mmCIF file of C-alpha atoms and ligand atoms in Angstrom:
data_model
loop_
_atom_site.group_PDB
_atom_site.id
_atom_site.type_symbol
_atom_site.label_atom_id
_atom_site.label_comp_id
_atom_site.label_asym_id
_atom_site.label_seq_id
_atom_site.Cartn_x
_atom_site.Cartn_y
_atom_site.Cartn_z
ATOM 1 C CA MET W 279 0.002 -0.006 0.002
ATOM 2 C CA ILE W 280 2.802 2.428 1.004
ATOM 3 C CA GLU W 281 4.785 1.316 -2.099
ATOM 4 C CA ALA W 282 1.727 1.926 -4.321
ATOM 5 C CA LEU W 283 1.321 5.479 -2.858
ATOM 6 C CA HIS W 284 5.028 6.205 -3.325
ATOM 7 C CA GLY W 285 5.166 4.915 -6.768
ATOM 8 C CA THR W 286 2.049 7.012 -8.019
ATOM 9 C CA ALA W 287 3.340 10.112 -6.143
ATOM 10 C CA GLN W 288 6.778 9.798 -7.942
ATOM 11 C CA ALA W 289 5.042 9.156 -11.363
ATOM 12 C CA MET W 290 2.982 12.300 -10.931
ATOM 13 C CA VAL W 291 6.010 14.470 -10.571
ATOM 14 C CA SER W 292 8.524 12.554 -12.711
ATOM 15 C CA ARG W 293 10.445 14.725 -15.242
ATOM 16 C CA PRO W 294 9.517 16.033 -17.866
ATOM 17 C CA ARG W 295 5.947 15.781 -16.943
ATOM 18 C CA GLY W 296 3.417 17.770 -14.936
ATOM 19 C CA ILE W 297 -0.243 17.662 -14.116
ATOM 20 C CA LEU W 298 -3.119 19.165 -16.070
ATOM 21 C CA ALA W 299 -5.762 20.692 -13.803
ATOM 22 C CA ALA W 300 -9.055 20.292 -15.771
ATOM 23 C CA ASP W 301 -11.175 20.000 -12.672
ATOM 24 C CA GLU W 302 -13.114 23.253 -12.761
ATOM 25 C CA SER W 303 -16.433 22.981 -10.928
ATOM 26 C CA ILE W 304 -19.632 23.197 -12.984
ATOM 27 C CA GLY W 305 -19.937 26.879 -11.974
ATOM 28 C CA THR W 306 -16.430 27.807 -12.954
ATOM 29 C CA MET W 307 -16.369 25.848 -16.130
ATOM 30 C CA SER W 308 -19.745 27.281 -17.221
ATOM 31 C CA SER W 309 -18.573 30.930 -16.851
ATOM 32 C CA ARG W 310 -15.407 30.044 -18.663
ATOM 33 C CA LEU W 311 -17.357 28.563 -21.555
ATOM 34 C CA GLU W 312 -19.765 31.481 -21.631
ATOM 35 C CA LYS W 313 -16.949 34.057 -21.666
ATOM 36 C CA ALA W 314 -15.632 32.061 -24.866
ATOM 37 C CA GLY W 315 -19.100 32.225 -26.415
ATOM 38 C CA VAL W 316 -19.976 28.618 -25.880
ATOM 39 C CA PRO W 317 -23.197 27.731 -24.372
ATOM 40 C CA ALA W 318 -22.655 26.155 -20.771
ATOM 41 C CA THR W 319 -24.258 22.812 -21.187
ATOM 42 C CA ALA W 320 -23.094 19.420 -19.685
ATOM 43 C CA GLU W 321 -22.416 18.280 -23.318
ATOM 44 C CA ASN W 322 -20.182 21.184 -23.991
ATOM 45 C CA ARG W 323 -18.215 20.763 -20.708
ATOM 46 C CA ARG W 324 -17.735 17.050 -21.735
ATOM 47 C CA ALA W 325 -16.831 17.819 -25.377
ATOM 48 C CA TYR W 326 -14.304 20.421 -24.122
ATOM 49 C CA ARG W 327 -12.672 17.875 -21.748
ATOM 50 C CA GLU W 328 -12.629 15.264 -24.482
ATOM 51 C CA MET W 329 -10.856 17.684 -26.731
ATOM 52 C CA LEU W 330 -8.242 18.277 -24.174
ATOM 53 C CA LEU W 331 -7.635 14.573 -23.385
ATOM 54 C CA ARG W 332 -7.401 13.447 -26.952
ATOM 55 C CA THR W 333 -4.461 15.875 -27.746
ATOM 56 C CA PRO W 334 -1.936 13.727 -29.592
ATOM 57 C CA GLU W 335 1.081 12.636 -27.452
ATOM 58 C CA LEU W 336 -0.423 14.409 -24.345
ATOM 59 C CA HIS W 337 1.230 11.820 -22.075
ATOM 60 C CA ARG W 338 4.727 13.019 -23.105
ATOM 61 C CA GLY W 339 4.277 16.153 -21.003
ATOM 62 C CA ILE W 340 1.366 15.257 -18.735
ATOM 63 C CA SER W 341 1.524 12.594 -15.989
ATOM 64 C CA GLY W 342 -1.940 13.075 -14.640
ATOM 65 C CA VAL W 343 -5.110 14.899 -15.317
ATOM 66 C CA ILE W 344 -7.374 16.240 -12.383
ATOM 67 C CA LEU W 345 -11.104 15.644 -13.317
ATOM 68 C CA SER W 346 -14.186 17.134 -11.589
ATOM 69 C CA ASP W 347 -16.852 14.851 -10.375
ATOM 70 C CA GLU W 348 -19.017 15.641 -13.320
ATOM 71 C CA THR W 349 -16.297 14.702 -15.851
ATOM 72 C CA PHE W 350 -15.437 11.669 -13.936
ATOM 73 C CA ASN W 351 -18.983 10.462 -14.335
ATOM 74 C CA GLN W 352 -19.089 11.206 -18.163
ATOM 75 C CA LYS W 353 -18.017 9.172 -21.239
ATOM 76 C CA LEU W 354 -15.993 9.991 -24.336
ATOM 77 C CA ASP W 355 -17.769 9.906 -27.664
ATOM 78 C CA ASP W 356 -16.721 6.192 -28.062
ATOM 79 C CA GLY W 357 -18.341 5.219 -24.730
ATOM 80 C CA GLN W 358 -15.261 5.071 -22.561
ATOM 81 C CA ASP W 359 -15.481 6.424 -19.047
ATOM 82 C CA PHE W 360 -13.027 9.409 -18.637
ATOM 83 C CA PRO W 361 -10.905 7.946 -16.016
ATOM 84 C CA LEU W 362 -10.493 4.631 -17.845
ATOM 85 C CA ALA W 363 -9.677 6.476 -21.068
ATOM 86 C CA LEU W 364 -6.971 8.313 -19.232
ATOM 87 C CA HIS W 365 -5.311 4.972 -18.069
ATOM 88 C CA ALA W 366 -5.501 3.823 -21.745
ATOM 89 C CA LEU W 367 -3.647 7.119 -22.734
ATOM 90 C CA ASN W 368 -0.855 6.238 -20.053
ATOM 91 C CA ILE W 369 -2.000 9.165 -17.991
ATOM 92 C CA LEU W 370 -3.023 8.960 -14.228
ATOM 93 C CA PRO W 371 -6.706 9.968 -13.503
ATOM 94 C CA GLY W 372 -7.153 12.366 -10.531
ATOM 95 C CA ILE W 373 -10.287 13.572 -8.925
ATOM 96 C CA LYS W 374 -11.066 16.913 -7.166
ATOM 97 C CA VAL W 375 -13.006 15.961 -4.076
ATOM 98 C CA ASP W 376 -13.554 19.150 -2.153
ATOM 99 C CA THR W 377 -16.904 20.798 -2.579
ATOM 100 C CA GLY W 378 -15.615 24.333 -2.656
ATOM 101 C CA ALA W 379 -14.388 27.162 -0.478
ATOM 102 C CA LYS W 380 -17.239 28.701 1.658
ATOM 103 C CA PRO W 381 -17.362 31.672 3.886
ATOM 104 C CA LEU W 382 -15.579 31.093 7.240
ATOM 105 C CA ALA W 383 -17.944 31.633 10.151
ATOM 106 C CA LEU W 384 -17.125 34.770 12.254
ATOM 107 C CA SER W 385 -14.197 35.588 9.949
ATOM 108 C CA PRO W 386 -15.389 38.152 7.348
ATOM 109 C CA GLY W 387 -13.680 37.966 3.932
ATOM 110 C CA GLU W 388 -12.188 34.552 4.579
ATOM 111 C CA LYS W 389 -13.019 31.085 3.358
ATOM 112 C CA VAL W 390 -12.739 27.467 4.356
ATOM 113 C CA THR W 391 -12.993 24.552 1.992
ATOM 114 C CA GLU W 392 -15.721 21.960 2.699
ATOM 115 C CA GLY W 393 -16.264 18.365 1.634
ATOM 116 C CA LEU W 394 -15.129 16.076 4.476
ATOM 117 C CA ASP W 395 -18.569 14.724 5.231
ATOM 118 C CA GLY W 396 -18.882 11.276 3.616
ATOM 119 C CA LEU W 397 -15.519 11.643 2.067
ATOM 120 C CA ARG W 398 -14.261 8.096 2.953
ATOM 121 C CA ASP W 399 -17.136 6.491 0.965
ATOM 122 C CA ARG W 400 -16.753 8.868 -1.927
ATOM 123 C CA LEU W 401 -12.990 8.067 -2.120
ATOM 124 C CA LYS W 402 -13.587 4.273 -2.175
ATOM 125 C CA ASP W 403 -15.966 4.744 -5.014
ATOM 126 C CA TYR W 404 -13.612 6.832 -7.042
ATOM 127 C CA VAL W 405 -10.684 4.424 -6.445
ATOM 128 C CA SER W 406 -12.857 1.512 -7.510
ATOM 129 C CA ARG W 407 -13.606 3.397 -10.856
ATOM 130 C CA GLY W 408 -9.916 4.157 -11.621
ATOM 131 C CA ALA W 409 -8.820 7.204 -9.625
ATOM 132 C CA ARG W 410 -5.147 7.103 -8.581
ATOM 133 C CA PHE W 411 -4.792 10.576 -6.966
ATOM 134 C CA ALA W 412 -7.153 13.408 -5.563
ATOM 135 C CA LYS W 413 -6.931 17.048 -5.046
ATOM 136 C CA TRP W 414 -8.344 19.646 -2.387
ATOM 137 C CA ARG W 415 -7.863 23.385 -2.744
ATOM 138 C CA ALA W 416 -7.832 25.726 0.271
ATOM 139 C CA VAL W 417 -8.035 29.387 -0.491
ATOM 140 C CA ILE W 418 -6.045 31.885 1.544
ATOM 141 C CA ILE W 419 -6.830 35.514 1.049
ATOM 142 C CA ILE W 420 -4.370 38.423 1.719
ATOM 143 C CA GLY W 421 -6.054 41.524 2.814
ATOM 144 C CA ASP W 422 -6.205 44.119 5.635
ATOM 145 C CA GLY W 423 -5.533 41.964 8.610
ATOM 146 C CA LEU W 424 -5.915 38.761 6.540
ATOM 147 C CA PRO W 425 -5.345 35.941 6.666
ATOM 148 C CA THR W 426 -6.191 35.251 10.312
ATOM 149 C CA ARG W 427 -4.626 32.447 12.215
ATOM 150 C CA ASN W 428 -8.052 31.003 12.507
ATOM 151 C CA ALA W 429 -8.279 30.701 8.620
ATOM 152 C CA LEU W 430 -4.949 29.285 8.314
ATOM 153 C CA ARG W 431 -5.570 26.643 11.000
ATOM 154 C CA ALA W 432 -9.100 25.787 9.667
ATOM 155 C CA ASN W 433 -7.832 25.214 6.121
ATOM 156 C CA ALA W 434 -4.768 23.413 7.034
ATOM 157 C CA HIS W 435 -6.702 21.085 9.429
ATOM 158 C CA ALA W 436 -9.128 20.277 6.598
ATOM 159 C CA LEU W 437 -6.348 19.582 4.195
ATOM 160 C CA ALA W 438 -4.690 17.226 6.645
ATOM 161 C CA ARG W 439 -8.006 15.192 7.320
ATOM 162 C CA TYR W 440 -8.508 14.983 3.521
ATOM 163 C CA ALA W 441 -4.909 13.889 2.958
ATOM 164 C CA ALA W 442 -5.129 11.150 5.690
ATOM 165 C CA LEU W 443 -8.430 9.776 4.268
ATOM 166 C CA CYS W 444 -6.887 9.722 0.768
ATOM 167 C CA GLN W 445 -3.778 7.689 1.879
ATOM 168 C CA GLU W 446 -6.090 5.257 3.776
ATOM 169 C CA SER W 447 -7.761 4.625 0.409
ATOM 170 C CA VAL W 448 -4.459 4.423 -1.341
ATOM 171 C CA LEU W 449 -4.990 7.648 -3.320
ATOM 172 C CA VAL W 450 -2.146 10.199 -3.517
ATOM 173 C CA PRO W 451 -3.485 13.492 -2.145
ATOM 174 C CA ILE W 452 -2.550 16.764 -3.953
ATOM 175 C CA VAL W 453 -2.553 19.286 -1.131
ATOM 176 C CA GLU W 454 -3.343 22.771 -2.414
ATOM 177 C CA PRO W 455 -3.108 25.687 -0.152
ATOM 178 C CA GLU W 456 -3.449 28.557 -2.623
ATOM 179 C CA VAL W 457 -2.550 32.056 -1.386
ATOM 180 C CA LEU W 458 -4.470 34.165 -3.901
ATOM 181 C CA MET W 459 -2.630 36.669 -6.098
ATOM 182 C CA ASP W 460 -5.586 39.177 -5.724
ATOM 183 C CA GLY W 461 -4.723 42.307 -3.932
ATOM 184 C CA ASP W 462 -2.040 45.138 -3.930
ATOM 185 C CA HIS W 463 0.253 43.319 -1.576
ATOM 186 C CA THR W 464 4.084 43.217 -2.050
ATOM 187 C CA ILE W 465 6.078 40.086 -2.952
ATOM 188 C CA ASP W 466 7.464 40.283 0.722
ATOM 189 C CA ARG W 467 3.856 39.972 2.081
ATOM 190 C CA CYS W 468 3.168 36.965 -0.311
ATOM 191 C CA ALA W 469 6.303 35.297 0.931
ATOM 192 C CA GLU W 470 5.377 35.901 4.551
ATOM 193 C CA VAL W 471 1.764 34.466 4.049
ATOM 194 C CA THR W 472 2.836 31.636 1.874
ATOM 195 C CA ARG W 473 5.386 30.607 4.504
ATOM 196 C CA ALA W 474 2.787 30.885 7.329
ATOM 197 C CA ALA W 475 0.222 28.863 5.223
ATOM 198 C CA LEU W 476 2.702 26.115 4.490
ATOM 199 C CA GLU W 477 3.848 25.918 8.064
ATOM 200 C CA HIS W 478 0.324 25.365 9.218
ATOM 201 C CA VAL W 479 -0.276 22.747 6.621
ATOM 202 C CA LEU W 480 2.878 20.820 7.305
ATOM 203 C CA ALA W 481 2.207 20.906 10.996
ATOM 204 C CA GLU W 482 -1.348 19.437 10.473
ATOM 205 C CA LEU W 483 -0.129 16.881 8.034
ATOM 206 C CA ASP W 484 2.400 15.697 10.662
ATOM 207 C CA GLU W 485 -0.364 15.628 13.368
ATOM 208 C CA ALA W 486 -2.394 13.519 11.107
ATOM 209 C CA GLY W 487 0.249 11.031 10.254
ATOM 210 C CA VAL W 488 0.287 11.796 6.598
ATOM 211 C CA ASP W 489 3.162 10.116 4.670
ATOM 212 C CA LEU W 490 4.947 12.942 2.843
ATOM 213 C CA ALA W 491 6.559 10.609 0.396
ATOM 214 C CA GLY W 492 3.085 9.704 -0.856
ATOM 215 C CA THR W 493 1.892 13.311 -1.051
ATOM 216 C CA VAL W 494 2.294 16.037 -3.664
ATOM 217 C CA LEU W 495 2.135 19.711 -2.694
ATOM 218 C CA LYS W 496 0.423 22.197 -4.881
ATOM 219 C CA PRO W 497 1.373 25.616 -3.825
ATOM 220 C CA ASN W 498 1.215 29.137 -5.328
ATOM 221 C CA MET W 499 4.468 30.872 -6.486
ATOM 222 C CA VAL W 500 5.605 33.876 -4.477
ATOM 223 C CA VAL W 501 4.678 36.863 -6.634
ATOM 224 C CA PRO W 502 3.466 40.403 -5.962
ATOM 225 C CA GLY W 503 -0.253 41.102 -5.699
ATOM 226 C CA SER W 504 -1.988 41.351 -9.098
ATOM 227 C CA THR W 505 -2.992 45.087 -8.453
ATOM 228 C CA SER W 506 0.146 45.994 -6.714
ATOM 229 C CA GLY W 507 1.652 47.646 -9.805
ATOM 230 C CA GLN W 508 4.815 45.636 -9.102
ATOM 231 C CA GLN W 509 6.320 43.085 -11.457
ATOM 232 C CA ALA W 510 8.887 40.477 -10.345
ATOM 233 C CA SER W 511 11.307 38.928 -12.790
ATOM 234 C CA PRO W 512 11.346 35.105 -13.168
ATOM 235 C CA GLU W 513 14.675 35.042 -11.236
ATOM 236 C CA GLU W 514 13.173 37.009 -8.381
ATOM 237 C CA VAL W 515 10.048 34.829 -8.205
ATOM 238 C CA ALA W 516 12.080 31.587 -8.414
ATOM 239 C CA GLU W 517 14.404 32.832 -5.634
ATOM 240 C CA ARG W 518 11.746 33.828 -3.227
ATOM 241 C CA THR W 519 9.541 30.774 -3.889
ATOM 242 C CA VAL W 520 12.417 28.270 -3.498
ATOM 243 C CA ALA W 521 13.566 30.121 -0.318
ATOM 244 C CA THR W 522 10.011 29.866 1.162
ATOM 245 C CA LEU W 523 9.637 26.294 0.298
ATOM 246 C CA ARG W 524 13.214 25.238 1.550
ATOM 247 C CA ALA W 525 12.278 27.012 4.910
ATOM 248 C CA VAL W 526 9.227 24.798 5.493
ATOM 249 C CA LEU W 527 9.189 21.583 3.432
ATOM 250 C CA PRO W 528 10.833 18.340 4.664
ATOM 251 C CA GLU W 529 12.995 16.571 2.180
ATOM 252 C CA ALA W 530 10.581 13.486 2.305
ATOM 253 C CA LEU W 531 7.972 15.233 0.272
ATOM 254 C CA ALA W 532 7.325 13.400 -3.087
ATOM 255 C CA GLY W 533 7.162 16.596 -5.079
ATOM 256 C CA VAL W 534 5.900 20.095 -5.617
ATOM 257 C CA ALA W 535 3.453 20.994 -8.599
ATOM 258 C CA PHE W 536 2.753 24.497 -8.876
ATOM 259 C CA LEU W 537 -0.621 26.122 -9.634
ATOM 260 C CA SER W 538 -0.611 29.031 -12.061
ATOM 261 C CA GLY W 539 -2.973 31.295 -10.083
ATOM 262 C CA GLY W 540 -4.049 33.689 -12.832
ATOM 263 C CA GLN W 541 -0.429 34.361 -14.262
ATOM 264 C CA SER W 542 -0.268 34.507 -18.065
ATOM 265 C CA PRO W 543 0.678 31.246 -19.663
ATOM 266 C CA GLU W 544 4.142 32.657 -20.633
ATOM 267 C CA VAL W 545 4.795 34.216 -17.305
ATOM 268 C CA ALA W 546 3.955 31.014 -15.528
ATOM 269 C CA THR W 547 6.295 28.972 -17.728
ATOM 270 C CA ALA W 548 9.162 31.531 -17.361
ATOM 271 C CA ASN W 549 8.749 31.438 -13.628
ATOM 272 C CA LEU W 550 8.749 27.566 -13.519
ATOM 273 C CA ALA W 551 11.791 27.409 -15.786
ATOM 274 C CA ALA W 552 13.720 29.900 -13.478
ATOM 275 C CA MET W 553 12.947 27.573 -10.518
ATOM 276 C CA GLN W 554 14.831 24.642 -12.034
ATOM 277 C CA LYS W 555 18.048 26.671 -11.745
ATOM 278 C CA HIS W 556 17.952 26.013 -8.001
ATOM 279 C CA GLU W 557 18.882 22.832 -6.321
ATOM 280 C CA THR W 558 15.883 21.302 -4.295
ATOM 281 C CA PRO W 559 15.337 18.086 -2.574
ATOM 282 C CA TRP W 560 11.986 17.517 -4.310
ATOM 283 C CA PRO W 561 11.127 17.830 -8.069
ATOM 284 C CA LEU W 562 9.427 21.061 -8.914
ATOM 285 C CA THR W 563 6.821 20.799 -11.749
ATOM 286 C CA PHE W 564 3.485 22.184 -12.749
ATOM 287 C CA SER W 565 -0.091 21.443 -12.122
ATOM 288 C CA PHE W 566 -1.399 24.428 -14.046
ATOM 289 C CA GLY W 567 -5.170 24.929 -15.019
ATOM 290 C CA ARG W 568 -5.651 28.347 -16.801
ATOM 291 C CA ALA W 569 -1.968 28.599 -17.931
ATOM 292 C CA LEU W 570 -2.376 25.429 -19.881
ATOM 293 C CA VAL W 571 -5.839 25.545 -21.206
ATOM 294 C CA ASP W 572 -6.958 29.082 -21.705
ATOM 295 C CA PRO W 573 -5.431 29.281 -25.211
ATOM 296 C CA ALA W 574 -6.929 25.867 -26.013
ATOM 297 C CA LEU W 575 -10.488 27.018 -25.000
ATOM 298 C CA LYS W 576 -10.059 30.120 -27.191
ATOM 299 C CA ALA W 577 -8.910 28.183 -30.252
ATOM 300 C CA TRP W 578 -11.717 25.555 -29.830
ATOM 301 C CA HIS W 579 -14.545 27.860 -28.797
ATOM 302 C CA GLY W 580 -17.165 25.079 -29.051
ATOM 303 C CA ASP W 581 -16.711 24.571 -32.743
ATOM 304 C CA PRO W 582 -16.349 20.795 -33.725
ATOM 305 C CA THR W 583 -14.267 21.771 -36.741
ATOM 306 C CA GLN W 584 -11.749 23.479 -34.302
ATOM 307 C CA VAL W 585 -10.793 20.419 -32.188
ATOM 308 C CA ALA W 586 -7.448 20.003 -33.882
ATOM 309 C CA GLU W 587 -6.643 23.772 -33.260
ATOM 310 C CA GLY W 588 -7.616 23.575 -29.734
ATOM 311 C CA GLN W 589 -5.493 20.491 -29.147
ATOM 312 C CA GLN W 590 -2.493 22.232 -30.952
ATOM 313 C CA ALA W 591 -2.922 25.333 -28.568
ATOM 314 C CA LEU W 592 -2.874 22.838 -25.549
ATOM 315 C CA ALA W 593 0.258 21.096 -27.060
ATOM 316 C CA ASP W 594 1.866 24.456 -27.503
ATOM 317 C CA ARG W 595 1.701 25.162 -23.837
ATOM 318 C CA VAL W 596 2.426 21.590 -22.512
ATOM 319 C CA GLU W 597 5.701 21.627 -24.634
ATOM 320 C CA PRO W 598 7.485 24.494 -23.085
ATOM 321 C CA ASN W 599 6.471 23.592 -19.559
ATOM 322 C CA SER W 600 7.580 19.970 -20.016
ATOM 323 C CA ALA W 601 10.850 21.515 -21.485
ATOM 324 C CA ALA W 602 11.130 23.685 -18.486
ATOM 325 C CA VAL W 603 11.220 20.831 -16.068
ATOM 326 C CA ALA W 604 13.056 18.273 -18.220
HETATM 327 C C1 LIG B 250 -9.062 24.208 -12.630
HETATM 328 O O1 LIG B 250 -9.532 24.984 -11.471
HETATM 329 C C2 LIG B 250 -9.495 24.191 -10.228
HETATM 330 C C3 LIG B 250 -10.858 24.074 -9.728
HETATM 331 O O2 LIG B 250 -11.345 25.295 -9.415
HETATM 332 P P1 LIG B 250 -12.880 25.488 -8.860
HETATM 333 O O3 LIG B 250 -13.318 24.353 -7.988
HETATM 334 O O4 LIG B 250 -12.887 26.854 -8.184
HETATM 335 O O5 LIG B 250 -13.802 25.559 -10.213
HETATM 336 C C4 LIG B 250 -8.416 24.841 -9.331
HETATM 337 O O6 LIG B 250 -8.501 24.203 -8.036
HETATM 338 C C5 LIG B 250 -7.207 24.688 -9.928
HETATM 339 O O7 LIG B 250 -6.807 23.296 -9.982
HETATM 340 C C6 LIG B 250 -6.079 25.537 -9.243
HETATM 341 O O8 LIG B 250 -6.568 26.648 -8.784
HETATM 342 C C7 LIG B 250 -4.938 25.671 -10.303
HETATM 343 O O9 LIG B 250 -5.427 26.279 -11.364
HETATM 344 P P2 LIG B 250 -4.664 27.632 -11.955
HETATM 345 O O10 LIG B 250 -5.562 28.107 -13.112
HETATM 346 O O11 LIG B 250 -4.528 28.435 -10.738
HETATM 347 O O12 LIG B 250 -3.341 26.996 -12.478
#
């Protein structure tokens, strides 16, 4: 069981591959489709995910794809279930198992991620249908007086309970404490909050007995707030991010797979490439959502005659990210 967890975790972060986050909830995916001029139907969400998955040679740069519950239960045009189709493509299927970030009681402006009730049974079901890893995202907001210690603790505790349940079911947990880019904060403040968030998460994982060699961390990069007016070079982002990770993460962790967090595809790739110049005990790869799929969604825009164009746009983002971590 431990060997299986370790093997899967290593495969998820093995060079030159990263993870495709295609697990937008129904609400998020619907608004992204509408923005691209595509009616937000279950069939269009399915067709869009099928277009992504069928990108030729996707497995060369992608080790795993994170699916949402809706997609996990859908089928490709040829009748295959999505998770089984991924196995056939030599790509590990993952499943987002949180039910979203909700307002944290008595903590205005903050959120806590829900989804623990009944999770043990849901995990068993996902495993029986082919899932090999799972994902849970906590959202940490920087603001006036935020984040509070209460929000950091509540989110870290939920992440650790989720991760322990995953490992009990022989699923590798992706642990995602995302410090949002939103706001006018400095890169120093992002570094300080990211470090605090990671310290809380690592302490809770330790308390819960989670095996770090069977765990993949999905953190944000350390960057200035999106409305700060500041820009950081890839070298600065890499230096600040690696220093923050080094201060907190034990060597035993299987690997780090960054989220893109709203950075442009090109900036996210440049930052990821700059990280590789630093020696770290863990592989540093990508688990991007928007930075991989935004160009593909634009190119496809729901037109069945544009599937190849959408797939080429995805391949054009996978290739430089894969090259960055090779
Ligand atoms: C793909 O989006 C994921 C699910 O989001 P919602 O449940 O809010 O719809 C999200 O967790 C994603 O995996 C991460 O934020 C990373 O995506 P980005 O776009 O930041 O790389």
